[in-house]
Amino acid sequence: MSFPCRRPSRHCSLLLLVAGVVVLLITGSMRPCEATLDDDIELIWGASHTYFFMDSPDTESLALSLDEQQGSCFRSKNTYLYGTISMDIKLVEGNSAGVVATIYTISEGPWSYHDEIDLEFLGNVSGQPITLHTNIFANGVGGREQQYYLWFDPTADYHTYTIEWNPKYIVIRVDGKAIRAFKNYEDQGVPYPTWQQQRVYGSLWDADEWATQGGAIKTDWSNAPFVAYYRNYNTTWCRPSPGVSWCGAEPKDSGRFDLDQQTLADLQWVNANYRIYDYCTDHKRFNESEFPKECYLQRAGL
C-alpha cells in the first residue's frame, strides 16, 4: 500500500551527489535549465531533496533522494479516469535495503472506498534482486499483492514502467512487456476502479519495518543519500471504439480492450519465470474457501 505523500515533520537541506558532482539542494528545486517535466508534476514534500536536471539535450529528469531526515515525493497536476501512464525510472544503486521507490495512482476521496494502482520497488542489499511489489485497491478493498523479480538490473539504467487502465483490464507493463493483468469482474461482485479519478504519485521513502525480507534487514544510513531518478512522464487518455462517447460507455460485449496475443504471451512468460508471489495462490494466507472471488474466476478462465 502506498499512502498519499505526506510531509514528515523534519525538514533539511542536503548535499546530493548527482552524476559525480556535489550539488547543494535548497528549499525549492534548483533548475539549471528550462524545465519541462514540472509542467506535468509538482513536488509535494522533500523539495530540498529533489533536483531537476537535463539527462540529455532533450530529456529532463528528476532526482528524488532520501536521507535519515526526509524522503521526497511528487504528484501529477492532472487526475485521470482511464488511460495509460508511463514513466522511466532508474532505481537506487548499491545497498538499498529498507528503501522503497514508487510510482502509483490513487483517488482522492475518503480512504474507506479509495482506488489505487500500486507499483513499489523494494530495495535490497547489494547483489540481491529488487522486488517489484504490485497491488490494486478498488472501493477500499486491497490485498491483491503480486510480486516480481525483474529480468534486468533496474539500478543500472532507466526502464519504462506503465499502468494501462481501461474498463476491462488494468495492465502493468515493464519496458512494454505485460507482467500483470487485473480483469474487471464487477458484474460478479468484485470491486473494480470505474468511477473515481486518480492522481499519479512517485516517491522515495524509508520502509525498513517491512520492505526488505519482511523488515529483517534495516536501512543502512551510512549509504545515504539514496537517490532514484525519474524521467519521460507520459499519459494517454483511454480511447473508446469509434462512435462511443468515452471509455466508460464502451459496450460490455466490445472487444476493444481484450488482451492481444503478445500480451497474453508476455504474462505467461513473466508469471512462469519472474513472479515470486501471488495472493491467489497463498494457501498460508487463505483457506481454500476464503480466497478473493476473482481468484476463483481466474482459475475458471472467466
PDB file of C-alpha atoms in Angstrom:
ATOM      1  CA  MET A   1       0.000   0.000   0.000  1.00  0.00           C
ATOM      2  CA  SER A   2       1.323   3.452  -0.921  1.00  0.00           C
ATOM      3  CA  PHE A   3      -0.179   6.223   1.139  1.00  0.00           C
ATOM      4  CA  PRO A   4      -0.621   9.643  -0.476  1.00  0.00           C
ATOM      5  CA  CYS A   5       2.606  11.509   0.134  1.00  0.00           C
ATOM      6  CA  ARG A   6       2.573  13.338   3.430  1.00  0.00           C
ATOM      7  CA  ARG A   7       5.221  15.777   4.583  1.00  0.00           C
ATOM      8  CA  PRO A   8       7.274  14.469   7.521  1.00  0.00           C
ATOM      9  CA  SER A   9       7.800  16.798  10.465  1.00  0.00           C
ATOM     10  CA  ARG A  10      11.533  17.271   9.902  1.00  0.00           C
ATOM     11  CA  HIS A  11      12.941  19.246   7.006  1.00  0.00           C
ATOM     12  CA  CYS A  12      16.511  19.981   5.984  1.00  0.00           C
ATOM     13  CA  SER A  13      18.870  20.826   3.158  1.00  0.00           C
ATOM     14  CA  LEU A  14      21.142  18.209   1.651  1.00  0.00           C
ATOM     15  CA  LEU A  15      24.345  17.758  -0.296  1.00  0.00           C
ATOM     16  CA  LEU A  16      23.356  15.402  -3.128  1.00  0.00           C
ATOM     17  CA  LEU A  17      25.731  13.583  -5.451  1.00  0.00           C
ATOM     18  CA  VAL A  18      24.349  13.800  -8.963  1.00  0.00           C
ATOM     19  CA  ALA A  19      26.361  12.449 -11.865  1.00  0.00           C
ATOM     20  CA  GLY A  20      29.524  12.683  -9.800  1.00  0.00           C
ATOM     21  CA  VAL A  21      29.027  16.349  -8.897  1.00  0.00           C
ATOM     22  CA  VAL A  22      28.130  17.546  -5.415  1.00  0.00           C
ATOM     23  CA  VAL A  23      25.197  19.929  -5.632  1.00  0.00           C
ATOM     24  CA  LEU A  24      23.692  21.911  -2.766  1.00  0.00           C
ATOM     25  CA  LEU A  25      19.953  21.443  -2.704  1.00  0.00           C
ATOM     26  CA  ILE A  26      17.997  24.223  -1.045  1.00  0.00           C
ATOM     27  CA  THR A  27      14.319  24.606  -0.336  1.00  0.00           C
ATOM     28  CA  GLY A  28      12.627  24.722  -3.706  1.00  0.00           C
ATOM     29  CA  SER A  29      14.036  22.724  -6.591  1.00  0.00           C
ATOM     30  CA  MET A  30      17.078  24.115  -8.408  1.00  0.00           C
ATOM     31  CA  ARG A  31      16.623  24.290 -12.166  1.00  0.00           C
ATOM     32  CA  PRO A  32      19.857  24.807 -14.061  1.00  0.00           C
ATOM     33  CA  CYS A  33      17.896  24.530 -17.317  1.00  0.00           C
ATOM     34  CA  GLU A  34      14.492  25.315 -18.730  1.00  0.00           C
ATOM     35  CA  ALA A  35      12.056  22.948 -17.016  1.00  0.00           C
ATOM     36  CA  THR A  36       9.590  20.752 -18.876  1.00  0.00           C
ATOM     37  CA  LEU A  37       8.927  17.808 -16.560  1.00  0.00           C
ATOM     38  CA  ASP A  38       7.479  20.098 -13.924  1.00  0.00           C
ATOM     39  CA  ASP A  39       4.803  21.225 -16.384  1.00  0.00           C
ATOM     40  CA  ASP A  40       3.138  17.892 -15.575  1.00  0.00           C
ATOM     41  CA  ILE A  41       4.164  17.163 -11.979  1.00  0.00           C
ATOM     42  CA  GLU A  42       4.574  19.064  -8.721  1.00  0.00           C
ATOM     43  CA  LEU A  43       6.626  18.390  -5.621  1.00  0.00           C
ATOM     44  CA  ILE A  44       4.625  17.529  -2.503  1.00  0.00           C
ATOM     45  CA  TRP A  45       7.384  17.170   0.058  1.00  0.00           C
ATOM     46  CA  GLY A  46      11.130  16.947   0.119  1.00  0.00           C
ATOM     47  CA  ALA A  47      11.746  19.897  -2.215  1.00  0.00           C
ATOM     48  CA  SER A  48      15.164  20.232  -0.627  1.00  0.00           C
ATOM     49  CA  HIS A  49      15.783  16.613  -1.576  1.00  0.00           C
ATOM     50  CA  THR A  50      14.970  16.892  -5.275  1.00  0.00           C
ATOM     51  CA  TYR A  51      16.777  18.140  -8.323  1.00  0.00           C
ATOM     52  CA  PHE A  52      15.667  18.704 -11.905  1.00  0.00           C
ATOM     53  CA  PHE A  53      18.473  18.230 -14.416  1.00  0.00           C
ATOM     54  CA  MET A  54      18.993  17.545 -18.110  1.00  0.00           C
ATOM     55  CA  ASP A  55      19.875  13.900 -18.738  1.00  0.00           C
ATOM     56  CA  SER A  56      20.427  14.752 -22.390  1.00  0.00           C
ATOM     57  CA  PRO A  57      19.848  17.855 -24.540  1.00  0.00           C
ATOM     58  CA  ASP A  58      16.193  16.844 -24.910  1.00  0.00           C
ATOM     59  CA  THR A  59      15.384  14.953 -21.703  1.00  0.00           C
ATOM     60  CA  GLU A  60      14.771  16.423 -18.273  1.00  0.00           C
ATOM     61  CA  SER A  61      14.970  14.142 -15.248  1.00  0.00           C
ATOM     62  CA  LEU A  62      14.020  14.427 -11.602  1.00  0.00           C
ATOM     63  CA  ALA A  63      16.220  13.021  -8.849  1.00  0.00           C
ATOM     64  CA  LEU A  64      14.372  12.016  -5.674  1.00  0.00           C
ATOM     65  CA  SER A  65      16.527  11.417  -2.624  1.00  0.00           C
ATOM     66  CA  LEU A  66      16.183  10.044   0.877  1.00  0.00           C
ATOM     67  CA  ASP A  67      18.300  10.557   3.948  1.00  0.00           C
ATOM     68  CA  GLU A  68      17.699   9.954   7.647  1.00  0.00           C
ATOM     69  CA  GLN A  69      15.727  13.170   7.917  1.00  0.00           C
ATOM     70  CA  GLN A  70      13.359  13.009   4.958  1.00  0.00           C
ATOM     71  CA  GLY A  71      12.387  11.447   1.668  1.00  0.00           C
ATOM     72  CA  SER A  72      10.772  13.094  -1.335  1.00  0.00           C
ATOM     73  CA  CYS A  73       7.597  12.886  -3.385  1.00  0.00           C
ATOM     74  CA  PHE A  74       5.891  14.309  -6.474  1.00  0.00           C
ATOM     75  CA  ARG A  75       2.415  14.037  -7.909  1.00  0.00           C
ATOM     76  CA  SER A  76       0.746  14.752 -11.243  1.00  0.00           C
ATOM     77  CA  LYS A  77      -1.036  18.037 -11.730  1.00  0.00           C
ATOM     78  CA  ASN A  78      -3.877  16.236 -13.517  1.00  0.00           C
ATOM     79  CA  THR A  79      -6.173  13.406 -12.488  1.00  0.00           C
ATOM     80  CA  TYR A  80      -7.319  10.600 -14.754  1.00  0.00           C
ATOM     81  CA  LEU A  81     -10.249   8.235 -15.217  1.00  0.00           C
ATOM     82  CA  TYR A  82      -8.953   5.506 -17.537  1.00  0.00           C
ATOM     83  CA  GLY A  83      -5.774   5.981 -19.506  1.00  0.00           C
ATOM     84  CA  THR A  84      -2.162   4.889 -19.932  1.00  0.00           C
ATOM     85  CA  ILE A  85       0.518   6.324 -17.651  1.00  0.00           C
ATOM     86  CA  SER A  86       4.212   5.603 -18.025  1.00  0.00           C
ATOM     87  CA  MET A  87       7.494   6.842 -16.616  1.00  0.00           C
ATOM     88  CA  ASP A  88      11.138   5.900 -16.913  1.00  0.00           C
ATOM     89  CA  ILE A  89      12.799   5.141 -13.579  1.00  0.00           C
ATOM     90  CA  LYS A  90      16.369   4.344 -12.582  1.00  0.00           C
ATOM     91  CA  LEU A  91      16.364   2.854  -9.102  1.00  0.00           C
ATOM     92  CA  VAL A  92      18.705   3.330  -6.151  1.00  0.00           C
ATOM     93  CA  GLU A  93      22.107   1.742  -6.725  1.00  0.00           C
ATOM     94  CA  GLY A  94      24.034  -0.374  -4.227  1.00  0.00           C
ATOM     95  CA  ASN A  95      22.709  -1.322  -0.803  1.00  0.00           C
ATOM     96  CA  SER A  96      19.122  -0.058  -0.849  1.00  0.00           C
ATOM     97  CA  ALA A  97      17.701  -2.319   1.868  1.00  0.00           C
ATOM     98  CA  GLY A  98      14.701  -0.704   3.549  1.00  0.00           C
ATOM     99  CA  VAL A  99      14.286   1.902   0.799  1.00  0.00           C
ATOM    100  CA  VAL A 100      11.146   1.981  -1.341  1.00  0.00           C
ATOM    101  CA  ALA A 101      10.693   3.843  -4.615  1.00  0.00           C
ATOM    102  CA  THR A 102       7.172   4.107  -6.005  1.00  0.00           C
ATOM    103  CA  ILE A 103       5.038   5.052  -8.955  1.00  0.00           C
ATOM    104  CA  TYR A 104       1.299   4.671  -8.385  1.00  0.00           C
ATOM    105  CA  THR A 105      -2.141   6.171  -8.911  1.00  0.00           C
ATOM    106  CA  ILE A 106      -4.661   6.891  -6.175  1.00  0.00           C
ATOM    107  CA  SER A 107      -8.076   8.509  -5.849  1.00  0.00           C
ATOM    108  CA  GLU A 108      -8.619  11.490  -3.597  1.00  0.00           C
ATOM    109  CA  GLY A 109     -11.892  10.650  -1.894  1.00  0.00           C
ATOM    110  CA  PRO A 110     -12.370   9.047   1.528  1.00  0.00           C
ATOM    111  CA  TRP A 111      -9.873   6.300   2.332  1.00  0.00           C
ATOM    112  CA  SER A 112     -12.645   3.838   3.140  1.00  0.00           C
ATOM    113  CA  TYR A 113     -13.515   3.485  -0.559  1.00  0.00           C
ATOM    114  CA  HIS A 114     -10.362   4.699  -2.269  1.00  0.00           C
ATOM    115  CA  ASP A 115      -8.966   3.245  -5.511  1.00  0.00           C
ATOM    116  CA  GLU A 116      -5.245   2.666  -6.099  1.00  0.00           C
ATOM    117  CA  ILE A 117      -2.913   1.028  -8.618  1.00  0.00           C
ATOM    118  CA  ASP A 118       0.388   0.438  -6.935  1.00  0.00           C
ATOM    119  CA  LEU A 119       3.974  -0.216  -8.061  1.00  0.00           C
ATOM    120  CA  GLU A 120       6.544  -0.273  -5.280  1.00  0.00           C
ATOM    121  CA  PHE A 121      10.193  -1.179  -5.733  1.00  0.00           C
ATOM    122  CA  LEU A 122      11.518  -2.791  -2.555  1.00  0.00           C
ATOM    123  CA  GLY A 123      15.221  -2.220  -2.028  1.00  0.00           C
ATOM    124  CA  ASN A 124      17.675  -4.935  -1.102  1.00  0.00           C
ATOM    125  CA  VAL A 125      21.258  -5.460  -0.036  1.00  0.00           C
ATOM    126  CA  SER A 126      23.918  -5.184  -2.740  1.00  0.00           C
ATOM    127  CA  GLY A 127      23.845  -8.048  -5.203  1.00  0.00           C
ATOM    128  CA  GLN A 128      20.319  -9.162  -4.301  1.00  0.00           C
ATOM    129  CA  PRO A 129      17.360  -8.524  -6.609  1.00  0.00           C
ATOM    130  CA  ILE A 130      14.975  -5.635  -6.090  1.00  0.00           C
ATOM    131  CA  THR A 131      11.343  -6.747  -5.780  1.00  0.00           C
ATOM    132  CA  LEU A 132       8.566  -5.065  -7.763  1.00  0.00           C
ATOM    133  CA  HIS A 133       5.550  -5.171  -5.458  1.00  0.00           C
ATOM    134  CA  THR A 134       2.160  -4.519  -7.102  1.00  0.00           C
ATOM    135  CA  ASN A 135      -1.251  -4.082  -5.525  1.00  0.00           C
ATOM    136  CA  ILE A 136      -4.696  -2.912  -6.608  1.00  0.00           C
ATOM    137  CA  PHE A 137      -7.378  -1.305  -4.449  1.00  0.00           C
ATOM    138  CA  ALA A 138     -10.975  -0.749  -5.529  1.00  0.00           C
ATOM    139  CA  ASN A 139     -13.663   0.798  -3.340  1.00  0.00           C
ATOM    140  CA  GLY A 140     -11.293   0.491  -0.391  1.00  0.00           C
ATOM    141  CA  VAL A 141     -10.657  -3.231  -0.943  1.00  0.00           C
ATOM    142  CA  GLY A 142      -6.998  -4.164  -1.497  1.00  0.00           C
ATOM    143  CA  GLY A 143      -4.823  -7.088  -0.531  1.00  0.00           C
ATOM    144  CA  ARG A 144      -4.276  -8.047  -4.170  1.00  0.00           C
ATOM    145  CA  GLU A 145      -0.500  -8.255  -3.987  1.00  0.00           C
ATOM    146  CA  GLN A 146       1.661  -9.781  -6.678  1.00  0.00           C
ATOM    147  CA  GLN A 147       5.463  -9.522  -6.601  1.00  0.00           C
ATOM    148  CA  TYR A 148       8.123  -9.927  -9.254  1.00  0.00           C
ATOM    149  CA  TYR A 149      11.851 -10.002  -9.781  1.00  0.00           C
ATOM    150  CA  LEU A 150      12.958  -8.236 -12.940  1.00  0.00           C
ATOM    151  CA  TRP A 151      14.970  -9.766 -15.780  1.00  0.00           C
ATOM    152  CA  PHE A 152      17.494  -6.909 -15.717  1.00  0.00           C
ATOM    153  CA  ASP A 153      19.283  -4.683 -13.201  1.00  0.00           C
ATOM    154  CA  PRO A 154      16.829  -1.787 -12.628  1.00  0.00           C
ATOM    155  CA  THR A 155      19.559   0.288 -10.973  1.00  0.00           C
ATOM    156  CA  ALA A 156      21.929   0.284 -13.970  1.00  0.00           C
ATOM    157  CA  ASP A 157      19.769   2.303 -16.360  1.00  0.00           C
ATOM    158  CA  TYR A 158      16.308   3.711 -16.923  1.00  0.00           C
ATOM    159  CA  HIS A 159      13.431   1.350 -17.655  1.00  0.00           C
ATOM    160  CA  THR A 160       9.828   2.176 -18.535  1.00  0.00           C
ATOM    161  CA  TYR A 161       7.028   1.259 -16.122  1.00  0.00           C
ATOM    162  CA  THR A 162       3.466   1.562 -17.401  1.00  0.00           C
ATOM    163  CA  ILE A 163      -0.050   1.390 -15.983  1.00  0.00           C
ATOM    164  CA  GLU A 164      -2.810   0.771 -18.547  1.00  0.00           C
ATOM    165  CA  TRP A 165      -6.229   1.297 -17.023  1.00  0.00           C
ATOM    166  CA  ASN A 166      -9.402   0.773 -19.026  1.00  0.00           C
ATOM    167  CA  PRO A 167     -12.903  -0.507 -18.241  1.00  0.00           C
ATOM    168  CA  LYS A 168     -11.948  -4.155 -18.817  1.00  0.00           C
ATOM    169  CA  TYR A 169      -8.373  -4.522 -17.517  1.00  0.00           C
ATOM    170  CA  ILE A 170      -5.613  -2.943 -15.511  1.00  0.00           C
ATOM    171  CA  VAL A 171      -2.352  -3.990 -17.168  1.00  0.00           C
ATOM    172  CA  ILE A 172       1.073  -3.299 -15.681  1.00  0.00           C
ATOM    173  CA  ARG A 173       3.969  -3.321 -18.131  1.00  0.00           C
ATOM    174  CA  VAL A 174       7.747  -3.138 -17.817  1.00  0.00           C
ATOM    175  CA  ASP A 175       9.560  -1.948 -20.938  1.00  0.00           C
ATOM    176  CA  GLY A 176       6.367  -2.679 -22.848  1.00  0.00           C
ATOM    177  CA  LYS A 177       6.129  -6.272 -21.607  1.00  0.00           C
ATOM    178  CA  ALA A 178       2.963  -7.099 -19.667  1.00  0.00           C
ATOM    179  CA  ILE A 179       3.667  -8.536 -16.226  1.00  0.00           C
ATOM    180  CA  ARG A 180       0.213  -8.331 -14.644  1.00  0.00           C
ATOM    181  CA  ALA A 181      -3.396  -8.041 -15.827  1.00  0.00           C
ATOM    182  CA  PHE A 182      -6.282  -7.497 -13.402  1.00  0.00           C
ATOM    183  CA  LYS A 183      -9.663  -8.096 -15.025  1.00  0.00           C
ATOM    184  CA  ASN A 184     -12.878  -6.245 -14.285  1.00  0.00           C
ATOM    185  CA  TYR A 185     -15.229  -8.746 -12.613  1.00  0.00           C
ATOM    186  CA  GLU A 186     -17.534  -6.052 -11.249  1.00  0.00           C
ATOM    187  CA  ASP A 187     -20.558  -7.849 -12.715  1.00  0.00           C
ATOM    188  CA  GLN A 188     -19.543 -10.797 -10.482  1.00  0.00           C
ATOM    189  CA  GLY A 189     -19.416  -8.645  -7.359  1.00  0.00           C
ATOM    190  CA  VAL A 190     -15.642  -7.932  -7.402  1.00  0.00           C
ATOM    191  CA  PRO A 191     -14.766  -4.238  -6.896  1.00  0.00           C
ATOM    192  CA  TYR A 192     -13.002  -2.512  -9.797  1.00  0.00           C
ATOM    193  CA  PRO A 193     -11.998   1.153 -10.180  1.00  0.00           C
ATOM    194  CA  THR A 194     -14.607   2.540 -12.574  1.00  0.00           C
ATOM    195  CA  TRP A 195     -15.721   5.928 -11.313  1.00  0.00           C
ATOM    196  CA  GLN A 196     -13.091   7.775  -9.281  1.00  0.00           C
ATOM    197  CA  GLN A 197     -10.417   9.838 -10.957  1.00  0.00           C
ATOM    198  CA  GLN A 198      -6.894   9.087  -9.786  1.00  0.00           C
ATOM    199  CA  ARG A 199      -3.727  11.141  -9.476  1.00  0.00           C
ATOM    200  CA  VAL A 200      -0.222   9.845 -10.179  1.00  0.00           C
ATOM    201  CA  TYR A 201       2.381   9.858  -7.396  1.00  0.00           C
ATOM    202  CA  GLY A 202       6.053   8.972  -7.203  1.00  0.00           C
ATOM    203  CA  SER A 203       8.094   8.835  -4.024  1.00  0.00           C
ATOM    204  CA  LEU A 204      11.239   7.637  -2.311  1.00  0.00           C
ATOM    205  CA  TRP A 205      10.854   6.765   1.359  1.00  0.00           C
ATOM    206  CA  ASP A 206      12.086   4.592   4.210  1.00  0.00           C
ATOM    207  CA  ALA A 207      10.052   1.457   4.945  1.00  0.00           C
ATOM    208  CA  ASP A 208      12.604  -0.705   6.687  1.00  0.00           C
ATOM    209  CA  GLU A 209       9.996  -2.036   9.107  1.00  0.00           C
ATOM    210  CA  TRP A 210       8.696  -4.281   6.276  1.00  0.00           C
ATOM    211  CA  ALA A 211      10.319  -3.650   2.883  1.00  0.00           C
ATOM    212  CA  THR A 212      13.356  -5.971   2.866  1.00  0.00           C
ATOM    213  CA  GLN A 213      12.951  -9.598   3.923  1.00  0.00           C
ATOM    214  CA  GLY A 214       9.911  -8.673   5.980  1.00  0.00           C
ATOM    215  CA  GLY A 215      11.808  -5.976   7.866  1.00  0.00           C
ATOM    216  CA  ALA A 216      14.666  -8.232   8.951  1.00  0.00           C
ATOM    217  CA  ILE A 217      17.212  -6.038   7.173  1.00  0.00           C
ATOM    218  CA  LYS A 218      17.168  -2.364   8.102  1.00  0.00           C
ATOM    219  CA  THR A 219      18.222   0.725   6.214  1.00  0.00           C
ATOM    220  CA  ASP A 220      21.956   1.404   6.422  1.00  0.00           C
ATOM    221  CA  TRP A 221      22.028   5.166   6.707  1.00  0.00           C
ATOM    222  CA  SER A 222      25.783   5.259   6.144  1.00  0.00           C
ATOM    223  CA  ASN A 223      24.868   4.797   2.450  1.00  0.00           C
ATOM    224  CA  ALA A 224      22.615   7.863   2.388  1.00  0.00           C
ATOM    225  CA  PRO A 225      21.612   9.847   0.481  1.00  0.00           C
ATOM    226  CA  PHE A 226      19.733   7.255  -1.562  1.00  0.00           C
ATOM    227  CA  VAL A 227      18.777   8.561  -5.000  1.00  0.00           C
ATOM    228  CA  ALA A 228      16.272   7.383  -7.634  1.00  0.00           C
ATOM    229  CA  TYR A 229      15.776   9.077 -10.986  1.00  0.00           C
ATOM    230  CA  TYR A 230      12.527   9.685 -12.890  1.00  0.00           C
ATOM    231  CA  ARG A 231      12.002  10.986 -16.431  1.00  0.00           C
ATOM    232  CA  ASN A 232       9.724  10.823 -19.508  1.00  0.00           C
ATOM    233  CA  TYR A 233       6.371  11.131 -17.749  1.00  0.00           C
ATOM    234  CA  ASN A 234       3.736  10.314 -20.364  1.00  0.00           C
ATOM    235  CA  THR A 235      -0.033   9.986 -20.243  1.00  0.00           C
ATOM    236  CA  THR A 236      -2.551   8.998 -22.891  1.00  0.00           C
ATOM    237  CA  TRP A 237      -6.276   9.180 -22.402  1.00  0.00           C
ATOM    238  CA  CYS A 238      -8.224   5.979 -22.910  1.00  0.00           C
ATOM    239  CA  ARG A 239      -9.711   5.818 -26.407  1.00  0.00           C
ATOM    240  CA  PRO A 240     -13.057   4.061 -26.914  1.00  0.00           C
ATOM    241  CA  SER A 241     -14.372   2.482 -30.090  1.00  0.00           C
ATOM    242  CA  PRO A 242     -15.455   4.876 -32.861  1.00  0.00           C
ATOM    243  CA  GLY A 243     -18.845   6.332 -32.085  1.00  0.00           C
ATOM    244  CA  VAL A 244     -18.610   5.659 -28.342  1.00  0.00           C
ATOM    245  CA  SER A 245     -18.582   8.834 -26.243  1.00  0.00           C
ATOM    246  CA  TRP A 246     -15.929   7.752 -23.726  1.00  0.00           C
ATOM    247  CA  CYS A 247     -14.312   4.567 -22.444  1.00  0.00           C
ATOM    248  CA  GLY A 248     -16.754   4.170 -19.575  1.00  0.00           C
ATOM    249  CA  ALA A 249     -19.556   3.857 -22.133  1.00  0.00           C
ATOM    250  CA  GLU A 250     -17.867   1.064 -24.089  1.00  0.00           C
ATOM    251  CA  PRO A 251     -20.425  -1.758 -24.615  1.00  0.00           C
ATOM    252  CA  LYS A 252     -19.918  -4.765 -22.352  1.00  0.00           C
ATOM    253  CA  ASP A 253     -19.587  -7.131 -25.312  1.00  0.00           C
ATOM    254  CA  SER A 254     -16.996  -4.954 -27.057  1.00  0.00           C
ATOM    255  CA  GLY A 255     -13.611  -6.479 -27.781  1.00  0.00           C
ATOM    256  CA  ARG A 256     -11.925  -3.080 -27.719  1.00  0.00           C
ATOM    257  CA  PHE A 257      -9.906  -3.763 -24.574  1.00  0.00           C
ATOM    258  CA  ASP A 258      -9.341  -7.501 -24.902  1.00  0.00           C
ATOM    259  CA  LEU A 259      -5.761  -8.654 -24.336  1.00  0.00           C
ATOM    260  CA  ASP A 260      -3.871  -9.359 -27.560  1.00  0.00           C
ATOM    261  CA  GLN A 261      -1.799 -12.491 -28.126  1.00  0.00           C
ATOM    262  CA  GLN A 262       1.519 -10.770 -27.390  1.00  0.00           C
ATOM    263  CA  THR A 263       0.227  -9.502 -24.049  1.00  0.00           C
ATOM    264  CA  LEU A 264      -1.024 -12.981 -23.145  1.00  0.00           C
ATOM    265  CA  ALA A 265       2.337 -14.492 -24.110  1.00  0.00           C
ATOM    266  CA  ASP A 266       4.188 -11.877 -22.036  1.00  0.00           C
ATOM    267  CA  LEU A 267       2.046 -12.617 -19.000  1.00  0.00           C
ATOM    268  CA  GLN A 268       2.646 -16.343 -19.313  1.00  0.00           C
ATOM    269  CA  TRP A 269       6.425 -15.867 -19.611  1.00  0.00           C
ATOM    270  CA  VAL A 270       6.718 -13.428 -16.709  1.00  0.00           C
ATOM    271  CA  ASN A 271       4.481 -15.445 -14.420  1.00  0.00           C
ATOM    272  CA  ALA A 272       6.414 -18.621 -15.145  1.00  0.00           C
ATOM    273  CA  ASN A 273       9.854 -17.101 -14.662  1.00  0.00           C
ATOM    274  CA  TYR A 274       9.730 -13.934 -12.552  1.00  0.00           C
ATOM    275  CA  ARG A 275       6.618 -13.823 -10.400  1.00  0.00           C
ATOM    276  CA  ILE A 276       7.602 -14.665  -6.828  1.00  0.00           C
ATOM    277  CA  TYR A 277       4.298 -14.058  -5.009  1.00  0.00           C
ATOM    278  CA  ASP A 278       0.613 -14.202  -5.947  1.00  0.00           C
ATOM    279  CA  TYR A 279      -2.129 -13.663  -3.390  1.00  0.00           C
ATOM    280  CA  CYS A 280      -4.340 -16.028  -5.357  1.00  0.00           C
ATOM    281  CA  THR A 281      -2.026 -18.953  -4.584  1.00  0.00           C
ATOM    282  CA  ASP A 282      -1.168 -18.079  -0.981  1.00  0.00           C
ATOM    283  CA  HIS A 283      -2.605 -21.018   0.975  1.00  0.00           C
ATOM    284  CA  LYS A 284      -0.956 -19.822   4.176  1.00  0.00           C
ATOM    285  CA  ARG A 285      -2.923 -16.604   3.964  1.00  0.00           C
ATOM    286  CA  PHE A 286      -6.241 -18.033   2.764  1.00  0.00           C
ATOM    287  CA  ASN A 287      -8.105 -21.257   3.292  1.00  0.00           C
ATOM    288  CA  GLU A 288      -9.356 -22.749   0.028  1.00  0.00           C
ATOM    289  CA  SER A 289     -12.836 -21.385   0.675  1.00  0.00           C
ATOM    290  CA  GLU A 290     -11.585 -17.892   1.611  1.00  0.00           C
ATOM    291  CA  PHE A 291      -9.686 -16.735  -1.463  1.00  0.00           C
ATOM    292  CA  PRO A 292     -10.909 -13.474  -3.007  1.00  0.00           C
ATOM    293  CA  LYS A 293     -13.620 -14.127  -5.558  1.00  0.00           C
ATOM    294  CA  GLU A 294     -11.531 -13.003  -8.536  1.00  0.00           C
ATOM    295  CA  CYS A 295      -9.062 -15.797  -7.796  1.00  0.00           C
ATOM    296  CA  TYR A 296     -11.721 -18.440  -8.406  1.00  0.00           C
ATOM    297  CA  LEU A 297     -12.894 -16.625 -11.549  1.00  0.00           C
ATOM    298  CA  GLN A 298      -9.360 -16.513 -12.926  1.00  0.00           C
ATOM    299  CA  ARG A 299      -8.849 -20.214 -12.237  1.00  0.00           C
ATOM    300  CA  ALA A 300     -12.047 -20.914 -14.152  1.00  0.00           C
ATOM    301  CA  GLY A 301     -10.713 -18.945 -17.110  1.00  0.00           C
ATOM    302  CA  LEU A 302     -13.514 -16.412 -16.966  1.00  0.00           C
TER     303      LEU A 302
END
